[in-house]
Amino acid sequence: MRVQHTAPPSSTLPARRSLGAVLRVFGWVGLSSLGQGRMAYFHTELVRKRGWVTNADFLEGASISSLLPGPNVTNLSVYFGQRLAGPAGALLGTLAVILPGAVLLLVLSSLYFRGLGTDASAAIGRGVGAAAVALIVGTTWRSGAAAVRTPRGAAVAALTFVLYAVAGLNVFLVLLITTPLSVWLHRTARQTDESG
Amino acid sequence: MIGDLAELFTLFARLSLAAFGGGAAIVPPMEREAVAHGWLTHREFVDIFALGQITPGPGMLIATVIGYRAAGPLGAIVAGVAMFLPPSLLTWIVTERWDRLRGSPFVAAVRAGMAPVAVGLLSTGAYAIGRTAIDGPATALIAVVVTLALLRFNVSPALLVLLSGAVGWLLFR
């Protein structure tokens, strides 16, 4: 790869995969990703099961996906689709994530609008909601621990959390404050700094 | 009809590009707009959102249901495209440019700097969902057990969510 001579291994791009292999994985994420915390499904498939992507690369994708506007999971599909299989991977991979759930939700909601009961779905939803919290915590911990192991990283993560979750500031304002501050604090960061 | 579709498109495209930190940010304005237009009642919105949590795929697929209620199948497609295309295009452009800038010291600082911000954002997501989802000892126990299973035993997240849903059905129905 063309950047290899200027940057150590942590910043090389993930190796390209065939479009078919990417679509199978993304399609599975589209079919199986129940509940909130859907990043966990990508983490499981791309990092833990296949080793296509390192934890540091995953966090980079998760960072770009959550700092840009839009649903995190489709931003993440575009990011890794592009990385693993180019523009076709980004487009078709993202469709593979969206379409199964879209069809299922439209079918189930049409049943709902015909008055078929959702009492069970409320009870199931409570269990699923609790699991979602765990999926986000688990995935953030696995991919993000390296980034908050330094004092400056921990301080920025804590500040972001306090401004957003505790003080309740608008998320755009939070990003406007914390991102430039964090980039400035990390101005001496080497490419290897956050690998893990 | 064309008017409805144009309105759906501009509404969801605008919301999608305002969704900083993920879809959760735009759920309240989406609910307001859908109810104000008479496409869904508040109760229907809450129920469909809950249904979206127990079906796979992005939570923001609720846009397609709102589009369907507003203008039929074409409405579902238009609302879905408006919700997912603008931010996806933006992410694609950034991803593509990003690769070319690798190796510059400024990009190294941005890469290192945005990671802890993302950890803070994701933690806030967990906290926001947790405040409503963890409403007693039973749901707290589910969250702890699932976190441990995920981190220590590499159990598949789909299986964990299905089991948690089943436990929810047994305990809370």
mmCIF file of C-alpha atoms in Angstrom:
data_model
loop_
_atom_site.group_PDB
_atom_site.id
_atom_site.type_symbol
_atom_site.label_atom_id
_atom_site.label_comp_id
_atom_site.label_asym_id
_atom_site.label_seq_id
_atom_site.Cartn_x
_atom_site.Cartn_y
_atom_site.Cartn_z
ATOM 1 C CA MET A 1 0.000 0.000 0.000
ATOM 2 C CA ARG A 2 1.206 3.462 -0.853
ATOM 3 C CA VAL A 3 1.364 4.876 2.678
ATOM 4 C CA GLN A 4 3.293 2.003 4.177
ATOM 5 C CA HIS A 5 6.684 3.650 3.976
ATOM 6 C CA THR A 6 5.542 6.748 5.894
ATOM 7 C CA ALA A 7 3.330 5.114 8.505
ATOM 8 C CA PRO A 8 3.618 2.129 10.824
ATOM 9 C CA PRO A 9 1.285 -0.887 10.523
ATOM 10 C CA SER A 10 -1.573 0.465 12.663
ATOM 11 C CA SER A 11 -2.498 2.990 9.996
ATOM 12 C CA THR A 12 -2.452 0.736 6.961
ATOM 13 C CA LEU A 13 -5.816 0.141 5.359
ATOM 14 C CA PRO A 14 -7.635 -3.146 5.929
ATOM 15 C CA ALA A 15 -6.961 -5.597 3.078
ATOM 16 C CA ARG A 16 -9.504 -5.664 0.230
ATOM 17 C CA ARG A 17 -12.055 -8.493 0.247
ATOM 18 C CA SER A 18 -14.246 -9.802 -2.537
ATOM 19 C CA LEU A 19 -17.580 -8.063 -3.038
ATOM 20 C CA GLY A 20 -19.398 -11.360 -2.520
ATOM 21 C CA ALA A 21 -17.714 -11.975 0.848
ATOM 22 C CA VAL A 22 -18.474 -8.404 1.973
ATOM 23 C CA LEU A 23 -22.124 -8.709 0.925
ATOM 24 C CA ARG A 24 -22.512 -11.996 2.813
ATOM 25 C CA VAL A 25 -21.164 -10.421 6.016
ATOM 26 C CA PHE A 26 -23.104 -7.154 5.656
ATOM 27 C CA GLY A 27 -26.271 -9.055 4.711
ATOM 28 C CA TRP A 28 -25.911 -11.120 7.878
ATOM 29 C CA VAL A 29 -25.541 -7.925 9.915
ATOM 30 C CA GLY A 30 -28.683 -6.611 8.169
ATOM 31 C CA LEU A 31 -30.582 -9.766 9.070
ATOM 32 C CA SER A 32 -29.348 -10.275 12.616
ATOM 33 C CA SER A 33 -28.776 -6.783 14.056
ATOM 34 C CA LEU A 34 -31.631 -6.553 16.536
ATOM 35 C CA GLY A 35 -31.981 -3.767 19.072
ATOM 36 C CA GLN A 36 -29.948 -0.638 19.512
ATOM 37 C CA GLY A 37 -26.172 -0.916 19.731
ATOM 38 C CA ARG A 38 -25.937 -2.250 16.189
ATOM 39 C CA MET A 39 -22.244 -1.380 15.933
ATOM 40 C CA ALA A 40 -21.665 -4.490 18.065
ATOM 41 C CA TYR A 41 -22.717 -6.710 15.162
ATOM 42 C CA PHE A 42 -20.152 -5.160 12.837
ATOM 43 C CA HIS A 43 -17.510 -5.430 15.546
ATOM 44 C CA THR A 44 -18.283 -9.130 16.040
ATOM 45 C CA GLU A 45 -18.213 -9.943 12.327
ATOM 46 C CA LEU A 46 -15.315 -7.755 11.153
ATOM 47 C CA VAL A 47 -12.969 -7.742 14.162
ATOM 48 C CA ARG A 48 -13.643 -10.754 16.319
ATOM 49 C CA LYS A 49 -14.795 -13.465 13.943
ATOM 50 C CA ARG A 50 -12.874 -12.626 10.766
ATOM 51 C CA GLY A 51 -10.019 -10.357 11.819
ATOM 52 C CA TRP A 52 -10.567 -8.277 8.656
ATOM 53 C CA VAL A 53 -10.258 -5.099 10.716
ATOM 54 C CA THR A 54 -8.179 -4.302 13.844
ATOM 55 C CA ASN A 55 -9.732 -2.762 16.969
ATOM 56 C CA ALA A 56 -7.898 0.510 16.209
ATOM 57 C CA ASP A 57 -9.276 0.588 12.641
ATOM 58 C CA PHE A 58 -12.742 -0.241 13.933
ATOM 59 C CA LEU A 59 -12.608 2.649 16.378
ATOM 60 C CA GLU A 60 -11.507 4.960 13.581
ATOM 61 C CA GLY A 61 -14.542 3.891 11.536
ATOM 62 C CA ALA A 62 -16.816 4.200 14.563
ATOM 63 C CA SER A 63 -15.408 7.683 15.251
ATOM 64 C CA ILE A 64 -15.998 8.937 11.713
ATOM 65 C CA SER A 65 -19.461 7.331 11.684
ATOM 66 C CA SER A 66 -20.556 8.891 14.930
ATOM 67 C CA LEU A 67 -18.974 12.311 14.334
ATOM 68 C CA LEU A 68 -20.647 12.720 10.933
ATOM 69 C CA PRO A 69 -24.433 13.191 10.874
ATOM 70 C CA GLY A 70 -26.735 10.285 10.067
ATOM 71 C CA PRO A 71 -27.600 6.838 11.434
ATOM 72 C CA ASN A 72 -24.388 5.335 12.874
ATOM 73 C CA VAL A 73 -24.903 1.855 11.496
ATOM 74 C CA THR A 74 -25.347 2.933 7.862
ATOM 75 C CA ASN A 75 -22.427 5.367 8.132
ATOM 76 C CA LEU A 76 -20.380 2.450 9.434
ATOM 77 C CA SER A 77 -21.566 0.262 6.513
ATOM 78 C CA VAL A 78 -20.486 2.913 4.014
ATOM 79 C CA TYR A 79 -17.116 3.304 5.736
ATOM 80 C CA PHE A 80 -16.235 -0.377 5.920
ATOM 81 C CA GLY A 81 -17.939 -1.207 2.611
ATOM 82 C CA GLN A 82 -15.647 1.338 0.927
ATOM 83 C CA ARG A 83 -12.595 0.114 2.840
ATOM 84 C CA LEU A 84 -13.153 -3.572 2.143
ATOM 85 C CA ALA A 85 -14.593 -3.555 -1.385
ATOM 86 C CA GLY A 86 -14.561 -0.021 -2.826
ATOM 87 C CA PRO A 87 -17.573 2.029 -3.976
ATOM 88 C CA ALA A 88 -19.592 -1.084 -4.930
ATOM 89 C CA GLY A 89 -18.979 -2.455 -1.434
ATOM 90 C CA ALA A 90 -20.125 0.832 0.110
ATOM 91 C CA LEU A 91 -23.329 1.014 -1.956
ATOM 92 C CA LEU A 92 -24.385 -2.640 -2.038
ATOM 93 C CA GLY A 93 -23.098 -3.382 1.470
ATOM 94 C CA THR A 94 -25.190 -0.563 2.897
ATOM 95 C CA LEU A 95 -28.262 -1.743 0.971
ATOM 96 C CA ALA A 96 -27.653 -5.240 2.374
ATOM 97 C CA VAL A 97 -27.730 -3.766 5.886
ATOM 98 C CA ILE A 98 -30.883 -1.693 5.283
ATOM 99 C CA LEU A 99 -33.181 -3.801 3.100
ATOM 100 C CA PRO A 100 -33.915 -6.936 5.189
ATOM 101 C CA GLY A 101 -35.009 -4.859 8.174
ATOM 102 C CA ALA A 102 -36.966 -2.441 5.968
ATOM 103 C CA VAL A 103 -39.058 -5.256 4.487
ATOM 104 C CA LEU A 104 -39.618 -6.895 7.871
ATOM 105 C CA LEU A 105 -40.540 -3.634 9.617
ATOM 106 C CA LEU A 106 -42.987 -2.649 6.842
ATOM 107 C CA VAL A 107 -44.664 -6.070 7.019
ATOM 108 C CA LEU A 108 -44.887 -6.086 10.827
ATOM 109 C CA SER A 109 -46.100 -2.486 10.975
ATOM 110 C CA SER A 110 -48.856 -3.236 8.446
ATOM 111 C CA LEU A 111 -49.987 -6.042 10.789
ATOM 112 C CA TYR A 112 -49.837 -3.552 13.640
ATOM 113 C CA PHE A 113 -52.015 -1.037 11.777
ATOM 114 C CA ARG A 114 -54.550 -3.809 11.218
ATOM 115 C CA GLY A 115 -54.817 -4.094 14.983
ATOM 116 C CA LEU A 116 -52.805 -7.260 15.555
ATOM 117 C CA GLY A 117 -51.467 -7.130 19.087
ATOM 118 C CA THR A 118 -48.180 -5.642 20.244
ATOM 119 C CA ASP A 119 -48.518 -6.488 23.939
ATOM 120 C CA ALA A 120 -45.859 -9.167 23.540
ATOM 121 C CA SER A 121 -43.554 -6.803 21.660
ATOM 122 C CA ALA A 122 -43.564 -4.349 24.588
ATOM 123 C CA ALA A 123 -42.388 -7.090 26.992
ATOM 124 C CA ILE A 124 -39.796 -8.402 24.550
ATOM 125 C CA GLY A 125 -38.708 -4.809 23.930
ATOM 126 C CA ARG A 126 -37.850 -4.334 27.613
ATOM 127 C CA GLY A 127 -35.454 -7.288 27.541
ATOM 128 C CA VAL A 128 -33.988 -6.161 24.227
ATOM 129 C CA GLY A 129 -33.545 -2.588 25.496
ATOM 130 C CA ALA A 130 -31.510 -3.772 28.471
ATOM 131 C CA ALA A 131 -29.351 -5.910 26.175
ATOM 132 C CA ALA A 132 -28.782 -2.898 23.887
ATOM 133 C CA VAL A 133 -27.121 -0.986 26.722
ATOM 134 C CA ALA A 134 -24.785 -3.937 27.223
ATOM 135 C CA LEU A 135 -23.936 -4.190 23.509
ATOM 136 C CA ILE A 136 -22.935 -0.519 23.345
ATOM 137 C CA VAL A 137 -20.901 -0.713 26.561
ATOM 138 C CA GLY A 138 -19.177 -3.925 25.447
ATOM 139 C CA THR A 139 -18.305 -2.685 21.952
ATOM 140 C CA THR A 140 -17.152 0.728 23.151
ATOM 141 C CA TRP A 141 -14.966 -0.926 25.760
ATOM 142 C CA ARG A 142 -13.414 -3.416 23.343
ATOM 143 C CA SER A 143 -12.608 -0.982 20.564
ATOM 144 C CA GLY A 144 -12.167 2.203 22.593
ATOM 145 C CA ALA A 145 -10.132 1.182 25.637
ATOM 146 C CA ALA A 146 -6.836 2.017 23.899
ATOM 147 C CA ALA A 147 -8.004 5.548 23.083
ATOM 148 C CA VAL A 148 -8.828 6.401 26.698
ATOM 149 C CA ARG A 149 -5.817 4.756 28.302
ATOM 150 C CA THR A 150 -3.832 8.023 28.017
ATOM 151 C CA PRO A 151 -4.726 10.855 30.457
ATOM 152 C CA ARG A 152 -5.627 13.212 27.592
ATOM 153 C CA GLY A 153 -7.841 10.572 25.957
ATOM 154 C CA ALA A 154 -9.613 9.800 29.225
ATOM 155 C CA ALA A 155 -10.119 13.518 29.909
ATOM 156 C CA VAL A 156 -11.664 14.150 26.480
ATOM 157 C CA ALA A 157 -13.984 11.129 26.714
ATOM 158 C CA ALA A 158 -15.085 12.207 30.207
ATOM 159 C CA LEU A 159 -15.631 15.819 29.091
ATOM 160 C CA THR A 160 -17.695 14.678 26.072
ATOM 161 C CA PHE A 161 -19.830 12.478 28.308
ATOM 162 C CA VAL A 162 -20.341 15.181 30.954
ATOM 163 C CA LEU A 163 -21.264 17.923 28.448
ATOM 164 C CA TYR A 164 -23.622 15.689 26.477
ATOM 165 C CA ALA A 165 -25.133 13.261 28.986
ATOM 166 C CA VAL A 166 -24.974 15.206 32.242
ATOM 167 C CA ALA A 167 -25.169 18.887 31.199
ATOM 168 C CA GLY A 168 -27.490 18.005 28.321
ATOM 169 C CA LEU A 169 -25.849 20.319 25.767
ATOM 170 C CA ASN A 170 -26.816 19.983 22.112
ATOM 171 C CA VAL A 171 -24.638 17.277 20.566
ATOM 172 C CA PHE A 172 -23.463 19.553 17.751
ATOM 173 C CA LEU A 173 -22.232 22.075 20.317
ATOM 174 C CA VAL A 174 -20.516 19.285 22.258
ATOM 175 C CA LEU A 175 -18.652 18.164 19.138
ATOM 176 C CA LEU A 176 -17.745 21.758 18.335
ATOM 177 C CA ILE A 177 -16.090 22.062 21.759
ATOM 178 C CA THR A 178 -14.526 18.639 22.286
ATOM 179 C CA THR A 179 -13.269 17.693 18.815
ATOM 180 C CA PRO A 180 -10.951 20.695 18.212
ATOM 181 C CA LEU A 181 -9.789 20.500 21.834
ATOM 182 C CA SER A 182 -9.014 16.805 21.493
ATOM 183 C CA VAL A 183 -7.220 17.253 18.147
ATOM 184 C CA TRP A 184 -5.130 20.008 19.741
ATOM 185 C CA LEU A 185 -4.315 17.806 22.756
ATOM 186 C CA HIS A 186 -3.337 14.991 20.389
ATOM 187 C CA ARG A 187 -1.276 17.254 18.090
ATOM 188 C CA THR A 188 1.874 15.363 19.002
ATOM 189 C CA ALA A 189 0.211 11.981 18.516
ATOM 190 C CA ARG A 190 2.090 9.518 16.405
ATOM 191 C CA GLN A 191 0.280 7.187 14.041
ATOM 192 C CA THR A 192 0.858 4.313 16.460
ATOM 193 C CA ASP A 193 -0.453 6.159 19.503
ATOM 194 C CA GLU A 194 -3.939 4.698 19.555
ATOM 195 C CA SER A 195 -3.337 1.251 18.159
ATOM 196 C CA GLY A 196 -4.572 -1.614 20.243
ATOM 197 C CA MET B 1 -49.090 12.995 -4.361
ATOM 198 C CA ILE B 2 -45.947 14.575 -5.818
ATOM 199 C CA GLY B 3 -46.327 17.264 -3.152
ATOM 200 C CA ASP B 4 -46.427 14.604 -0.398
ATOM 201 C CA LEU B 5 -43.352 12.877 -1.782
ATOM 202 C CA ALA B 6 -41.417 16.144 -2.054
ATOM 203 C CA GLU B 7 -42.393 17.004 1.500
ATOM 204 C CA LEU B 8 -41.321 13.572 2.765
ATOM 205 C CA PHE B 9 -38.009 13.887 0.970
ATOM 206 C CA THR B 10 -37.122 17.338 2.275
ATOM 207 C CA LEU B 11 -38.246 16.484 5.815
ATOM 208 C CA PHE B 12 -36.233 13.279 6.141
ATOM 209 C CA ALA B 13 -33.193 14.563 4.260
ATOM 210 C CA ARG B 14 -33.089 17.553 6.608
ATOM 211 C CA LEU B 15 -33.484 15.321 9.693
ATOM 212 C CA SER B 16 -30.836 12.840 8.491
ATOM 213 C CA LEU B 17 -28.210 15.569 8.175
ATOM 214 C CA ALA B 18 -29.100 16.887 11.634
ATOM 215 C CA ALA B 19 -28.548 13.477 13.252
ATOM 216 C CA PHE B 20 -25.202 14.184 14.917
ATOM 217 C CA GLY B 21 -24.144 11.387 17.234
ATOM 218 C CA GLY B 22 -26.609 8.993 15.569
ATOM 219 C CA GLY B 23 -30.324 8.633 14.940
ATOM 220 C CA ALA B 24 -31.405 9.084 18.564
ATOM 221 C CA ALA B 25 -30.871 12.836 18.196
ATOM 222 C CA ILE B 26 -33.698 13.207 15.671
ATOM 223 C CA VAL B 27 -36.344 10.925 17.170
ATOM 224 C CA PRO B 28 -38.158 13.756 19.018
ATOM 225 C CA PRO B 29 -38.383 16.143 16.001
ATOM 226 C CA MET B 30 -39.357 13.228 13.747
ATOM 227 C CA GLU B 31 -42.186 12.309 16.106
ATOM 228 C CA ARG B 32 -43.356 15.949 16.216
ATOM 229 C CA GLU B 33 -43.389 16.280 12.420
ATOM 230 C CA ALA B 34 -45.087 12.928 11.795
ATOM 231 C CA VAL B 35 -47.853 13.729 14.288
ATOM 232 C CA ALA B 36 -48.244 17.346 13.064
ATOM 233 C CA HIS B 37 -48.702 16.097 9.483
ATOM 234 C CA GLY B 38 -51.291 13.578 10.672
ATOM 235 C CA TRP B 39 -49.254 10.639 9.304
ATOM 236 C CA LEU B 40 -49.083 8.813 12.672
ATOM 237 C CA THR B 41 -50.471 9.386 16.158
ATOM 238 C CA HIS B 42 -48.078 9.733 19.088
ATOM 239 C CA ARG B 43 -49.078 6.272 20.315
ATOM 240 C CA GLU B 44 -48.489 4.725 16.874
ATOM 241 C CA PHE B 45 -45.074 6.378 16.653
ATOM 242 C CA VAL B 46 -44.039 4.945 20.039
ATOM 243 C CA ASP B 47 -45.296 1.457 19.106
ATOM 244 C CA ILE B 48 -43.595 1.437 15.690
ATOM 245 C CA PHE B 49 -40.357 2.704 17.243
ATOM 246 C CA ALA B 50 -40.525 -0.205 19.730
ATOM 247 C CA LEU B 51 -41.209 -2.601 16.840
ATOM 248 C CA GLY B 52 -38.084 -1.214 15.131
ATOM 249 C CA GLN B 53 -36.051 -2.288 18.170
ATOM 250 C CA ILE B 54 -37.060 -5.928 17.837
ATOM 251 C CA THR B 55 -36.546 -6.087 14.072
ATOM 252 C CA PRO B 56 -33.073 -6.072 12.502
ATOM 253 C CA GLY B 57 -31.486 -3.154 10.686
ATOM 254 C CA PRO B 58 -31.139 0.564 11.425
ATOM 255 C CA GLY B 59 -33.535 2.060 13.986
ATOM 256 C CA MET B 60 -34.165 4.932 11.563
ATOM 257 C CA LEU B 61 -36.107 2.551 9.313
ATOM 258 C CA ILE B 62 -39.107 4.024 11.110
ATOM 259 C CA ALA B 63 -38.848 6.692 8.373
ATOM 260 C CA THR B 64 -40.037 4.119 5.809
ATOM 261 C CA VAL B 65 -43.148 3.326 7.885
ATOM 262 C CA ILE B 66 -43.951 7.042 8.202
ATOM 263 C CA GLY B 67 -43.433 7.400 4.437
ATOM 264 C CA TYR B 68 -45.717 4.430 3.811
ATOM 265 C CA ARG B 69 -48.477 5.923 5.973
ATOM 266 C CA ALA B 70 -48.085 9.279 4.204
ATOM 267 C CA ALA B 71 -47.937 8.166 0.574
ATOM 268 C CA GLY B 72 -47.972 4.363 0.168
ATOM 269 C CA PRO B 73 -45.097 2.208 -1.134
ATOM 270 C CA LEU B 74 -43.524 5.070 -3.073
ATOM 271 C CA GLY B 75 -43.636 7.158 0.097
ATOM 272 C CA ALA B 76 -41.756 4.419 1.972
ATOM 273 C CA ILE B 77 -39.020 4.382 -0.671
ATOM 274 C CA VAL B 78 -38.726 8.180 -0.853
ATOM 275 C CA ALA B 79 -38.554 8.529 2.946
ATOM 276 C CA GLY B 80 -35.984 5.713 3.188
ATOM 277 C CA VAL B 81 -33.783 7.213 0.466
ATOM 278 C CA ALA B 82 -34.005 10.664 2.089
ATOM 279 C CA MET B 83 -33.081 9.233 5.488
ATOM 280 C CA PHE B 84 -30.094 7.159 4.376
ATOM 281 C CA LEU B 85 -28.694 8.648 1.167
ATOM 282 C CA PRO B 86 -27.498 12.138 2.246
ATOM 283 C CA PRO B 87 -25.470 11.018 5.302
ATOM 284 C CA SER B 88 -24.196 7.926 3.452
ATOM 285 C CA LEU B 89 -22.955 10.080 0.591
ATOM 286 C CA LEU B 90 -21.257 12.418 3.038
ATOM 287 C CA THR B 91 -19.594 9.497 4.845
ATOM 288 C CA TRP B 92 -18.491 8.016 1.525
ATOM 289 C CA ILE B 93 -16.863 11.291 0.425
ATOM 290 C CA VAL B 94 -15.083 11.663 3.787
ATOM 291 C CA THR B 95 -13.903 8.019 3.768
ATOM 292 C CA GLU B 96 -12.579 8.312 0.242
ATOM 293 C CA ARG B 97 -10.732 11.601 0.927
ATOM 294 C CA TRP B 98 -9.511 10.357 4.289
ATOM 295 C CA ASP B 99 -7.424 7.619 2.707
ATOM 296 C CA ARG B 100 -5.570 10.100 0.508
ATOM 297 C CA LEU B 101 -4.633 12.283 3.472
ATOM 298 C CA ARG B 102 -3.170 9.472 5.559
ATOM 299 C CA GLY B 103 0.376 10.142 6.636
ATOM 300 C CA SER B 104 -0.071 13.893 7.168
ATOM 301 C CA PRO B 105 0.658 14.921 10.791
ATOM 302 C CA PHE B 106 -2.606 16.874 11.006
ATOM 303 C CA VAL B 107 -4.643 13.825 10.023
ATOM 304 C CA ALA B 108 -2.712 11.769 12.595
ATOM 305 C CA ALA B 109 -3.804 14.280 15.262
ATOM 306 C CA VAL B 110 -7.411 14.200 14.002
ATOM 307 C CA ARG B 111 -7.423 10.388 14.038
ATOM 308 C CA ALA B 112 -6.044 10.252 17.568
ATOM 309 C CA GLY B 113 -8.197 13.166 18.725
ATOM 310 C CA MET B 114 -11.560 11.970 17.504
ATOM 311 C CA ALA B 115 -11.270 8.516 19.082
ATOM 312 C CA PRO B 116 -11.848 9.600 22.723
ATOM 313 C CA VAL B 117 -14.634 11.957 21.571
ATOM 314 C CA ALA B 118 -16.314 8.953 19.948
ATOM 315 C CA VAL B 119 -15.899 6.940 23.164
ATOM 316 C CA GLY B 120 -17.652 9.782 25.028
ATOM 317 C CA LEU B 121 -20.439 9.925 22.427
ATOM 318 C CA LEU B 122 -20.993 6.161 22.448
ATOM 319 C CA SER B 123 -21.010 6.112 26.265
ATOM 320 C CA THR B 124 -23.646 8.822 26.199
ATOM 321 C CA GLY B 125 -25.684 6.629 23.845
ATOM 322 C CA ALA B 126 -25.494 3.751 26.329
ATOM 323 C CA TYR B 127 -26.382 6.109 29.178
ATOM 324 C CA ALA B 128 -29.369 7.623 27.318
ATOM 325 C CA ILE B 129 -30.811 4.227 26.421
ATOM 326 C CA GLY B 130 -29.985 2.869 29.871
ATOM 327 C CA ARG B 131 -31.902 5.617 31.651
ATOM 328 C CA THR B 132 -35.158 4.375 30.154
ATOM 329 C CA ALA B 133 -34.298 0.726 29.460
ATOM 330 C CA ILE B 134 -32.892 -0.110 32.893
ATOM 331 C CA ASP B 135 -35.910 0.420 35.094
ATOM 332 C CA GLY B 136 -35.315 -2.072 37.890
ATOM 333 C CA PRO B 137 -33.185 -4.951 39.166
ATOM 334 C CA ALA B 138 -34.302 -7.386 36.432
ATOM 335 C CA THR B 139 -33.298 -5.186 33.485
ATOM 336 C CA ALA B 140 -30.081 -4.164 35.301
ATOM 337 C CA LEU B 141 -29.213 -7.842 35.741
ATOM 338 C CA ILE B 142 -29.873 -8.515 32.033
ATOM 339 C CA ALA B 143 -27.534 -5.643 31.086
ATOM 340 C CA VAL B 144 -24.735 -6.869 33.378
ATOM 341 C CA VAL B 145 -25.012 -10.502 32.271
ATOM 342 C CA VAL B 146 -25.063 -9.551 28.573
ATOM 343 C CA THR B 147 -22.033 -7.263 28.968
ATOM 344 C CA LEU B 148 -20.062 -10.048 30.657
ATOM 345 C CA ALA B 149 -21.153 -12.648 28.106
ATOM 346 C CA LEU B 150 -20.094 -10.354 25.271
ATOM 347 C CA LEU B 151 -16.721 -9.405 26.751
ATOM 348 C CA ARG B 152 -15.646 -12.673 28.361
ATOM 349 C CA PHE B 153 -17.252 -15.459 26.371
ATOM 350 C CA ASN B 154 -17.517 -14.071 22.818
ATOM 351 C CA VAL B 155 -21.225 -14.964 22.590
ATOM 352 C CA SER B 156 -22.894 -13.662 19.411
ATOM 353 C CA PRO B 157 -24.768 -10.380 19.986
ATOM 354 C CA ALA B 158 -27.797 -11.656 18.027
ATOM 355 C CA LEU B 159 -28.112 -14.631 20.371
ATOM 356 C CA LEU B 160 -27.752 -12.394 23.440
ATOM 357 C CA VAL B 161 -30.469 -10.031 22.196
ATOM 358 C CA LEU B 162 -32.814 -12.926 21.358
ATOM 359 C CA LEU B 163 -32.278 -14.465 24.820
ATOM 360 C CA SER B 164 -32.819 -11.073 26.477
ATOM 361 C CA GLY B 165 -36.027 -10.631 24.476
ATOM 362 C CA ALA B 166 -37.188 -14.077 25.601
ATOM 363 C CA VAL B 167 -36.368 -13.258 29.232
ATOM 364 C CA GLY B 168 -38.265 -9.974 28.816
ATOM 365 C CA TRP B 169 -41.268 -11.817 27.447
ATOM 366 C CA LEU B 170 -41.233 -14.287 30.375
ATOM 367 C CA LEU B 171 -40.773 -11.621 33.063
ATOM 368 C CA PHE B 172 -42.703 -8.595 31.869
ATOM 369 C CA ARG B 173 -45.712 -9.793 29.910
#
